[in-house]
XYZ file of C-alpha atoms in Angstrom:
674
model
C 28.207 -2.220 146.150
C 24.073 -2.366 145.893
C 22.071 -5.461 145.837
C 19.720 -5.124 143.255
C 18.203 -8.699 142.716
C 17.380 -11.361 145.350
C 19.448 -14.025 143.293
C 22.298 -11.836 144.514
C 23.431 -9.547 141.704
C 25.174 -6.306 142.695
C 25.902 -3.136 140.978
C 28.258 0.108 141.198
C 29.045 2.780 139.111
C 32.626 3.882 139.163
C 34.761 6.779 137.826
C 36.671 5.762 134.897
C 40.618 5.671 135.472
C 42.047 6.495 132.030
C 45.554 7.067 133.471
C 46.482 3.465 134.281
C 46.793 1.321 131.480
C 45.548 -2.143 131.488
C 43.905 -1.314 135.200
C 41.548 -3.682 136.313
C 39.446 -3.453 139.799
C 39.193 -5.918 142.656
C 36.164 -6.721 144.708
C 35.834 -7.327 148.191
C 33.589 -10.012 148.822
C 32.412 -10.961 152.522
C 30.414 -14.395 152.904
C 27.711 -14.992 155.424
C 29.917 -15.530 158.122
C 32.096 -12.066 157.767
C 34.800 -13.672 156.181
C 36.458 -11.390 153.576
C 38.020 -12.216 150.124
C 39.963 -10.018 147.457
C 38.843 -11.078 144.095
C 38.946 -10.064 140.531
C 36.035 -10.085 138.865
C 35.654 -13.000 136.685
C 33.317 -11.103 134.116
C 35.618 -8.333 133.673
C 38.065 -10.470 131.162
C 37.546 -10.939 127.378
C 36.560 -14.745 126.091
C 39.301 -16.934 124.866
C 37.130 -17.706 121.963
C 37.208 -15.716 118.943
C 34.584 -15.605 116.487
C 36.833 -17.782 113.933
C 36.852 -20.078 116.698
C 33.287 -20.210 117.015
C 32.968 -20.539 113.143
C 35.151 -23.363 113.026
C 33.413 -25.716 115.935
C 30.440 -25.046 114.602
C 31.643 -26.099 111.150
C 33.317 -28.996 112.850
C 36.998 -27.993 111.571
C 38.387 -26.920 114.695
C 41.106 -29.522 114.835
C 42.759 -28.112 117.806
C 39.684 -27.473 119.489
C 41.463 -28.952 122.988
C 43.229 -25.303 122.794
C 40.448 -23.466 123.362
C 37.508 -25.962 124.897
C 37.779 -27.246 128.365
C 39.810 -25.825 131.208
C 42.784 -23.771 129.834
C 45.588 -22.177 132.046
C 45.820 -18.211 131.036
C 47.001 -14.739 131.954
C 45.231 -12.043 131.017
C 47.253 -8.474 131.437
C 49.424 -10.092 133.868
C 46.549 -12.046 135.965
C 46.732 -15.392 136.034
C 43.798 -18.033 135.712
C 41.883 -20.736 134.293
C 39.554 -20.165 131.186
C 36.541 -22.702 131.279
C 34.812 -22.989 127.927
C 32.087 -25.902 127.410
C 29.466 -26.808 124.313
C 26.032 -27.165 125.854
C 23.529 -25.637 123.419
C 20.409 -26.748 124.990
C 21.460 -26.054 129.042
C 19.298 -22.761 130.602
C 22.764 -22.249 132.339
C 25.848 -23.596 133.055
C 28.086 -22.728 136.313
C 31.379 -24.080 137.125
C 31.795 -25.790 140.793
C 34.843 -26.697 142.152
C 36.777 -26.818 145.522
C 37.616 -23.151 144.774
C 34.045 -21.881 145.139
C 32.667 -24.936 148.070
C 30.873 -26.192 144.749
C 28.243 -23.761 144.415
C 26.581 -23.245 141.245
C 25.509 -19.732 142.170
C 29.171 -18.422 142.535
C 30.482 -18.771 138.714
C 27.907 -18.937 136.344
C 29.446 -19.148 132.688
C 28.290 -16.721 129.528
C 26.949 -18.349 126.302
C 28.276 -17.527 122.766
C 24.793 -17.080 121.079
C 23.920 -18.925 118.859
C 27.191 -21.516 119.087
C 25.827 -22.681 122.265
C 29.478 -22.121 123.958
C 29.487 -21.547 127.081
C 32.372 -19.603 128.618
C 34.237 -18.044 131.644
C 37.755 -16.743 132.999
C 38.053 -17.341 136.503
C 41.283 -15.701 137.846
C 43.448 -16.889 140.491
C 43.101 -20.820 139.926
C 46.163 -22.930 139.091
C 46.742 -26.582 137.975
C 45.258 -29.578 140.185
C 42.428 -27.460 141.094
C 39.188 -29.703 140.997
C 35.934 -29.087 139.012
C 32.892 -30.007 137.345
C 30.240 -28.032 135.162
C 26.912 -27.674 136.805
C 24.092 -27.903 133.858
C 20.479 -26.887 134.445
C 17.736 -27.427 131.621
C 14.261 -27.226 132.881
C 13.864 -28.987 136.646
C 17.338 -30.895 135.959
C 20.630 -29.833 137.576
C 23.397 -32.132 136.380
C 27.072 -32.061 137.292
C 29.098 -33.207 134.505
C 32.911 -33.823 134.257
C 34.587 -31.765 131.623
C 34.883 -33.395 127.924
C 37.641 -31.539 127.415
C 39.400 -31.870 130.837
C 43.184 -32.768 130.780
C 43.129 -34.726 134.184
C 40.803 -36.465 136.440
C 40.416 -37.453 139.913
C 41.152 -40.955 140.791
C 37.882 -43.419 139.797
C 35.583 -43.631 142.006
C 35.713 -39.955 142.354
C 34.396 -38.058 139.483
C 35.547 -34.461 139.416
C 37.839 -32.981 136.440
C 41.205 -31.300 137.131
C 43.055 -28.598 136.095
C 46.256 -29.900 134.117
C 49.251 -28.072 132.329
C 50.547 -29.695 129.611
C 53.198 -27.715 128.975
C 55.749 -28.859 131.822
C 57.231 -31.812 130.213
C 60.367 -30.788 128.128
C 60.347 -33.626 125.551
C 63.646 -35.353 124.446
C 62.552 -37.567 121.431
C 63.137 -35.323 118.619
C 65.261 -37.785 117.038
C 62.938 -40.517 117.180
C 60.163 -37.845 115.961
C 62.474 -37.119 112.848
C 62.586 -40.774 111.718
C 59.131 -41.891 112.673
C 57.983 -41.947 109.135
C 60.932 -44.860 108.297
C 60.172 -46.583 111.741
C 56.470 -46.790 110.815
C 56.617 -47.433 107.218
C 54.550 -50.506 105.623
C 58.189 -52.006 104.901
C 59.294 -51.883 108.197
C 59.308 -54.850 111.051
C 56.377 -54.129 113.507
C 56.173 -56.411 116.132
C 53.768 -54.914 118.882
C 54.027 -55.969 122.247
C 50.016 -55.377 123.475
C 49.490 -54.331 126.973
C 47.436 -53.526 129.748
C 49.534 -50.724 132.251
C 47.402 -52.151 135.475
C 48.211 -55.829 135.108
C 51.305 -56.397 133.461
C 53.311 -56.049 136.694
C 51.953 -54.987 139.805
C 52.945 -52.661 143.010
C 53.798 -53.822 146.472
C 53.087 -50.378 147.588
C 50.380 -48.810 145.867
C 46.629 -49.685 147.606
C 45.552 -50.605 143.812
C 48.212 -52.386 143.023
C 49.372 -50.048 139.896
C 52.730 -49.110 139.133
C 52.952 -45.359 138.196
C 53.700 -44.240 134.166
C 57.727 -43.625 135.176
C 58.314 -46.905 136.558
C 56.199 -48.351 133.887
C 58.553 -46.583 131.067
C 61.804 -48.367 132.311
C 60.782 -51.847 133.038
C 58.665 -51.827 129.531
C 61.751 -50.428 127.865
C 64.106 -52.935 129.434
C 61.436 -55.549 128.551
C 60.779 -54.945 125.040
C 64.209 -54.313 124.163
C 65.400 -58.025 125.623
C 62.511 -59.246 123.616
C 63.081 -57.622 120.469
C 59.572 -55.468 120.242
C 59.615 -52.513 118.236
C 56.142 -51.130 119.384
C 54.005 -51.062 122.300
C 50.007 -51.015 122.222
C 48.480 -49.822 125.629
C 44.935 -50.558 126.119
C 43.071 -47.207 126.698
C 44.796 -44.610 128.587
C 41.746 -42.162 128.801
C 39.786 -42.064 132.020
C 37.397 -44.457 132.458
C 35.157 -44.483 135.444
C 35.325 -48.700 135.867
C 38.469 -50.512 136.059
C 36.939 -53.963 134.762
C 36.056 -52.270 131.155
C 39.674 -52.285 130.572
C 39.487 -48.862 129.958
C 37.011 -49.402 126.471
C 34.257 -47.447 128.159
C 35.561 -44.162 128.261
C 34.401 -40.883 129.855
C 37.641 -38.422 129.717
C 38.334 -38.983 126.097
C 41.198 -35.643 126.889
C 42.071 -37.306 129.749
C 44.989 -39.710 130.781
C 43.834 -42.147 133.588
C 44.990 -40.837 136.707
C 45.219 -44.630 137.491
C 49.342 -44.510 136.863
C 49.913 -40.833 137.156
C 49.813 -37.209 136.121
C 49.826 -36.143 132.412
C 53.551 -35.090 132.912
C 54.243 -38.925 134.081
C 52.920 -40.280 130.766
C 54.512 -38.004 128.755
C 57.722 -39.014 130.514
C 56.539 -42.649 129.537
C 56.278 -42.122 126.035
C 59.390 -39.914 125.988
C 61.456 -42.621 127.528
C 60.029 -45.226 125.057
C 61.408 -43.159 122.054
C 64.522 -42.422 123.106
C 64.878 -46.160 123.248
C 63.711 -46.510 119.896
C 60.105 -48.296 120.546
C 56.953 -46.660 119.197
C 54.087 -46.174 121.351
C 50.502 -46.638 119.974
C 47.009 -46.765 122.105
C 43.973 -48.137 121.722
C 40.960 -45.259 120.704
C 37.478 -45.959 121.278
C 35.232 -43.381 119.550
C 32.760 -46.257 118.872
C 30.609 -45.908 122.085
C 30.865 -44.198 125.562
C 28.773 -45.388 129.084
C 26.420 -44.291 130.402
C 27.389 -42.569 133.660
C 26.027 -39.641 135.194
C 28.816 -37.484 134.744
C 29.841 -38.523 131.389
C 28.731 -37.589 127.950
C 24.888 -38.901 128.493
C 22.141 -36.408 128.276
C 25.008 -34.046 128.511
C 23.110 -30.700 128.348
C 19.459 -32.317 129.018
C 19.160 -33.725 125.895
C 20.675 -36.458 123.584
C 23.880 -34.106 122.579
C 26.466 -36.656 121.769
C 24.238 -39.808 121.351
C 21.576 -40.144 118.671
C 17.944 -39.914 120.804
C 16.357 -42.949 119.033
C 17.696 -46.366 120.760
C 17.552 -47.889 117.401
C 20.692 -45.789 116.583
C 22.101 -44.362 119.904
C 22.262 -47.408 121.775
C 24.567 -50.441 121.802
C 22.621 -53.512 122.797
C 25.569 -56.031 123.519
C 27.586 -53.460 125.523
C 24.929 -50.845 127.317
C 26.669 -47.759 126.112
C 25.438 -45.345 123.793
C 26.746 -44.265 120.138
C 27.944 -41.158 118.900
C 25.704 -38.933 116.732
C 28.480 -38.980 113.855
C 26.131 -36.665 111.690
C 26.523 -33.745 114.328
C 29.308 -31.226 113.288
C 30.621 -30.650 117.029
C 30.576 -34.422 117.737
C 32.647 -35.107 114.780
C 34.995 -32.268 115.934
C 34.922 -33.819 119.241
C 36.226 -37.374 118.519
C 38.725 -35.913 115.148
C 40.204 -33.404 117.384
C 40.738 -35.994 120.105
C 42.312 -38.568 117.923
C 44.504 -35.462 116.863
C 45.359 -34.224 120.545
C 46.715 -37.567 121.568
C 49.287 -37.553 118.331
C 49.960 -33.596 119.470
C 50.159 -33.200 123.155
C 51.217 -36.962 123.761
C 53.685 -37.820 120.770
C 51.598 -41.388 120.744
C 52.852 -43.003 116.995
C 49.363 -44.414 116.516
C 45.697 -45.405 117.497
C 44.292 -48.786 116.938
C 40.425 -47.864 116.500
C 38.482 -50.194 118.426
C 34.963 -51.920 117.256
C 35.186 -50.265 113.583
C 32.601 -52.911 112.408
C 30.112 -51.629 115.229
C 30.260 -48.033 113.471
C 30.259 -48.783 109.982
C 26.984 -51.362 110.392
C 23.949 -49.979 111.326
C 22.300 -53.401 111.753
C 25.449 -54.412 113.894
C 24.278 -56.944 116.324
C 20.741 -55.735 116.050
C 17.781 -57.944 114.785
C 15.630 -56.979 111.726
C 13.025 -54.076 112.621
C 15.600 -52.757 115.391
C 17.476 -50.825 113.201
C 16.986 -47.520 110.595
C 18.379 -48.204 107.281
C 20.578 -45.106 105.708
C 18.935 -42.468 103.224
C 19.512 -45.149 100.501
C 17.789 -47.916 102.426
C 21.483 -49.682 103.407
C 23.086 -50.781 106.379
C 25.952 -48.867 106.211
C 26.439 -46.011 108.505
C 27.254 -43.354 106.033
C 27.787 -40.530 108.682
C 30.317 -42.806 110.417
C 32.103 -43.839 107.573
C 32.697 -40.133 106.867
C 33.885 -39.314 110.458
C 36.693 -42.077 109.822
C 37.670 -40.993 106.688
C 38.189 -37.497 108.005
C 39.950 -38.755 111.142
C 42.052 -40.545 108.647
C 42.854 -37.656 106.290
C 43.609 -35.342 109.137
C 45.786 -37.908 111.072
C 48.247 -38.561 108.120
C 48.117 -34.883 106.591
C 48.795 -32.929 110.036
C 51.271 -35.956 111.807
C 53.233 -37.731 109.062
C 54.300 -41.274 109.973
C 51.258 -41.995 112.513
C 49.349 -45.128 112.156
C 46.100 -45.671 112.317
C 44.905 -49.041 112.665
C 41.393 -50.581 112.675
C 39.788 -53.153 114.502
C 37.473 -54.010 112.048
C 35.885 -57.951 111.571
C 33.909 -57.948 108.564
C 34.739 -57.962 104.607
C 34.305 -54.320 104.398
C 36.036 -53.171 100.978
C 39.015 -51.005 101.510
C 39.496 -50.225 105.490
C 43.305 -49.425 104.989
C 42.947 -47.852 101.278
C 43.435 -44.093 100.726
C 40.280 -42.285 100.551
C 40.699 -40.717 97.115
C 40.531 -44.807 96.315
C 37.087 -44.917 97.872
C 38.928 -46.799 101.134
C 38.327 -45.365 104.641
C 41.984 -44.462 104.972
C 43.747 -46.712 107.728
C 47.073 -47.440 107.861
C 46.649 -50.849 108.792
C 43.878 -53.273 109.659
C 43.346 -56.263 112.070
C 43.622 -59.615 110.285
C 40.860 -61.041 112.564
C 40.020 -63.684 109.680
C 43.471 -65.425 109.751
C 43.440 -64.864 113.857
C 40.322 -67.075 113.927
C 40.879 -69.755 111.489
C 44.422 -70.402 112.386
C 43.500 -70.891 116.233
C 40.636 -72.871 115.253
C 42.647 -74.987 113.550
C 45.390 -75.241 116.280
C 42.952 -76.358 118.489
C 42.246 -79.391 117.118
C 44.251 -82.272 117.681
C 46.787 -83.321 115.442
C 45.347 -86.195 114.015
C 42.639 -84.311 113.071
C 43.858 -81.199 111.314
C 44.289 -82.819 107.998
C 40.853 -82.438 107.680
C 40.983 -78.770 108.088
C 43.883 -77.844 106.199
C 41.970 -75.232 104.255
C 41.808 -73.200 107.490
C 45.577 -72.650 107.408
C 45.239 -72.065 103.390
C 42.571 -69.653 103.086
C 44.088 -66.386 104.694
C 46.405 -66.659 101.356
C 43.674 -66.020 99.405
C 42.822 -62.681 100.377
C 46.013 -61.485 102.768
C 47.192 -58.973 100.113
C 43.560 -57.090 99.998
C 44.262 -54.841 103.102
C 47.340 -54.008 104.853
C 46.987 -56.764 107.694
C 48.173 -57.250 111.319
C 48.547 -60.502 112.604
C 46.646 -60.380 116.214
C 46.813 -62.282 119.232
C 45.305 -59.702 121.477
C 43.778 -59.892 124.638
C 40.465 -60.891 123.299
C 41.583 -64.265 122.626
C 42.475 -65.141 126.449
C 39.156 -63.416 127.925
C 35.784 -64.861 128.260
C 36.378 -68.429 129.375
C 38.714 -68.836 126.514
C 41.750 -69.832 128.689
C 45.404 -68.387 127.951
C 46.975 -69.455 124.332
C 49.012 -72.031 126.238
C 45.987 -73.796 127.515
C 44.056 -73.796 123.909
C 46.834 -75.800 122.485
C 46.121 -79.304 122.352
C 48.086 -82.304 123.698
C 50.273 -83.233 126.775
C 52.655 -80.502 128.053
C 55.518 -81.055 125.638
C 53.138 -80.884 122.751
C 51.331 -77.614 123.962
C 54.670 -75.750 124.035
C 55.781 -77.293 121.009
C 52.670 -76.218 119.371
C 52.515 -72.770 120.589
C 55.565 -72.317 119.445
C 55.048 -73.713 115.853
C 51.990 -70.890 116.197
C 54.201 -68.263 116.773
C 57.000 -69.176 114.423
C 54.361 -69.371 111.617
C 52.621 -66.035 112.249
C 56.423 -64.503 112.137
C 56.618 -66.205 108.961
C 53.475 -65.295 107.651
C 52.709 -61.670 105.779
C 51.568 -59.032 107.804
C 52.517 -57.306 111.000
C 52.636 -58.734 114.370
C 50.718 -58.258 117.804
C 51.313 -60.360 120.916
C 49.295 -59.746 124.379
C 51.560 -59.906 127.153
C 51.958 -63.034 128.728
C 51.496 -65.116 125.438
C 55.213 -64.431 124.770
C 55.952 -66.867 127.708
C 53.453 -69.082 127.975
C 50.730 -67.910 130.693
C 48.391 -70.427 131.924
C 45.972 -68.317 133.768
C 43.396 -66.634 131.380
C 44.239 -63.022 131.699
C 42.835 -60.966 134.838
C 42.925 -57.309 134.952
C 43.327 -57.147 138.557
C 46.548 -59.486 139.138
C 49.853 -59.370 137.538
C 51.021 -61.820 134.964
C 52.417 -64.843 136.095
C 55.929 -64.082 136.184
C 57.147 -66.710 138.444
C 56.478 -69.393 135.437
C 59.967 -68.133 134.025
C 61.486 -70.227 136.880
C 60.679 -73.140 134.542
C 62.933 -74.126 131.612
C 59.663 -74.833 129.355
C 58.297 -71.106 129.565
C 61.914 -70.088 129.460
C 62.287 -71.693 126.191
C 59.360 -70.311 124.831
C 60.298 -66.974 126.025
C 63.667 -67.335 123.866
C 62.002 -68.318 120.971
C 59.726 -65.246 120.694
C 62.521 -62.660 121.319
C 64.900 -64.934 118.777
C 61.621 -64.583 116.491
C 61.682 -60.960 116.839
C 64.998 -60.583 116.251
C 65.034 -62.790 113.142
C 62.017 -60.923 111.747
C 63.834 -57.512 112.251
C 67.104 -58.562 110.691
C 65.519 -60.528 107.247
C 64.265 -57.764 105.068
C 62.585 -61.119 103.337
C 60.110 -61.070 106.669
C 58.873 -57.685 106.687
C 59.497 -55.594 103.338
C 56.919 -57.012 101.315
C 54.184 -57.766 103.381
C 50.897 -56.512 101.530
C 52.006 -57.647 97.826
C 51.816 -60.861 96.237
C 55.596 -60.355 95.049
C 56.670 -61.088 98.705
C 55.115 -64.714 99.134
C 55.376 -67.864 96.942
C 53.632 -71.137 97.976
C 56.138 -73.955 97.764
C 53.414 -76.728 98.923
C 50.227 -75.819 100.303
C 48.437 -79.120 99.241
C 49.915 -81.868 101.848
C 46.904 -82.233 104.050
C 47.800 -85.842 104.292
C 50.866 -84.697 106.404
C 49.351 -81.823 107.437
C 52.661 -79.796 106.200
C 53.159 -76.298 104.532
C 56.014 -74.659 102.745
C 56.443 -71.312 101.563
C 58.718 -68.529 100.431
C 58.902 -64.968 101.575
C 61.096 -62.371 99.430
C 62.180 -58.783 100.050
C 62.294 -56.100 97.814
C 65.583 -57.648 96.451
C 64.070 -60.614 94.859
C 67.131 -62.659 95.492
C 66.716 -62.203 99.362
C 64.274 -64.385 100.060
C 64.066 -67.305 102.846
C 62.083 -70.880 103.110
C 59.920 -71.319 105.732
C 58.476 -75.203 106.410
C 55.977 -75.803 109.050
C 55.068 -79.812 109.955
C 51.603 -79.547 111.948
C 51.974 -82.917 113.017
C 54.028 -84.543 116.020
C 55.294 -87.079 113.488
C 59.081 -86.147 112.515
C 59.125 -85.986 108.411
C 62.841 -86.995 107.451
C 64.106 -86.882 103.700
C 61.095 -84.004 103.354
C 61.676 -82.752 100.178
C 61.083 -79.392 99.038
C 61.485 -77.178 95.786
C 63.628 -73.942 96.066
C 64.234 -71.191 93.791
C 67.908 -71.471 92.918
C 70.456 -74.217 92.878
C 72.701 -72.949 95.959
C 73.186 -74.192 100.170
C 70.224 -73.704 102.515
C 71.518 -72.607 105.978
C 68.836 -73.116 108.687
C 68.476 -69.773 110.232
C 65.564 -70.764 112.705
C 63.763 -73.938 114.112
C 60.969 -74.282 116.769
C 62.480 -77.329 117.829
C 65.736 -76.466 118.992
C 66.946 -78.042 122.441
C 67.530 -74.418 123.370
C 63.782 -73.541 123.195
C 62.486 -76.779 124.702
C 62.319 -78.951 121.883
C 63.268 -82.369 120.568
C 66.306 -81.023 118.207
C 65.709 -82.385 114.940
C 66.940 -79.935 112.807
C 69.131 -79.613 109.526
C 72.585 -79.228 111.265
C 74.592 -76.747 109.414
C 71.820 -77.113 106.195
C 72.434 -78.550 102.632
C 73.168 -78.242 99.246
C 69.941 -78.150 96.773
C 69.854 -80.581 94.078
C 69.190 -80.763 90.454
C 65.779 -82.737 90.784
C 62.783 -81.005 90.109
C 60.067 -80.514 93.065
C 57.026 -78.860 93.716
C 57.013 -77.440 89.916
C 60.544 -76.023 90.407
C 63.628 -77.098 88.776
C 65.505 -77.811 92.526
C 65.141 -79.030 95.521
C 66.313 -79.859 99.433
C 65.675 -82.796 101.499
C 65.173 -81.701 105.094
C 64.018 -82.839 108.096
C 60.661 -81.560 109.715
C 60.464 -81.609 113.040
C 57.449 -82.687 115.118
C 55.267 -79.660 115.602
C 57.459 -77.461 114.295
C 58.825 -74.637 111.823
C 62.094 -74.438 110.129
C 63.263 -71.337 107.947
C 65.852 -71.867 105.303
C 67.983 -68.816 104.263
C 70.334 -69.288 100.743
C 73.941 -68.992 101.474
C 75.596 -67.957 98.250
């Protein structure tokens, strides 16, 4: 070929060979050292993206954009390779650089689809495992960026994307997927074990101490079955550069983190959980992204994914950037990402992080440091519209999945359908209940009677949303100490208080979530770089707490009254909420069958309450089915023996009552035995 431009452009005219169908020519390329390579011409292949794809992407409605953008394994006329596609509308030029072309941006410039701003090129001969980045030029700037749609990445602190095949795993979870709508139903038991994969247990052989997804699958499934949890919730598994962010500062939204293995390894993890009837939820972070140079920030030399105005585009508390939810392609990137995890990894639900920071323009901002919406209000209308669209598409395309909001304000209708004006989430974390209850439990018992309303207030709003009761990682970091350490009193009282707290949580309306280590009473505040304190289980007190949580989970799953009606007042009745002098509470939980009920009674002081009388709904025998003070759990073993017969003695506004013993710092649950 003849060189026609100093930049390295060559040209030749060849005869047309019509007699050979699908004939493709090859190039013999000699480098400056004289070494020759035979290759197919990347520019001789048709694009993967159709005009319809480009239209949907511009409209922001391409819900499977992850099947077209990024690095897609592709075969054209029997020639295999990788098709690269990238949205960078303001770039002056984009090249693919990687280990296959010595990271030289002059080798593989991409072609631009005009006017969509999407760059595309098919590179023959590339396979899985190929390392690559995009070299993006804007004016005098030359940027090297990881692939926003990349399916895998190098182990941090290295930052290249990696070509991955997401079709290698053969799923065996058809039975779970078929029944998931029932297993994830709002009337089903849901007890979630929140896990940070890098610190649940540590590997003695890996230099970073991380276990592989496959090892974690077997160990976590066995533990969840032992403990009775229904779901695992994983702190973010999308690729993130800084381990200390716990995954909440994401760069690779479509890449499962390489810290614990490959995409196929993570598919094995999810599949194994499903085969053992354990749902898998993941934390998802569409609220903000970090400033790392290889990430989304100033992606094509301009503010592409983020707002340009810092009053809209920066989180002052976290030093991160906020997505421009009003831009079609950005909304598409995020909505498709949520659907991607449900589609390609069979994820059962997404817990959306920091929703409050998304829906309020003045979140954590002083007056004058935020811009009102078009109507002069503080609501981020674009973010609200995005969340509604995400929830609508999630439930439409993947029936049975859960979307869960971590939302800490009184915003109305977070877990109500969008057609009723809500945001459309399945569930919402009850941050108010968590804060009020922990604040109450931190008081010394002698002072609790002055704070009784901190316990009862939650029932004023308990049925305004579909709530999850969370004791998450946020409650055991940043100097707060572990939950056990937050309890007042001596050693015995600390454990009794924590058992009481968990018993009250499982009896209270709402789904349940516990962070790892809380179930056996870890003493240390959680450290993402160290294993949980499993050695504590050599002590009977920690064993007892763990046994109590396991029994609570089984009781919760086996008693319809504890889970069937969590989000409606028909599932709850106060028996006595006014006894602040003795710091006791009693209430009834009912199943869909109103004759199926149980009575829960709590004593938040270390003083035993003998002959404590409770009004009950029926005249029958009542059996004690749970007692946090059992000696089996490390308690003093005060209780109600085989049970007691109700008497025709009016009490608490009811015609019948029972005399019971309320153990110190304990909760008992009674069930009618007819």
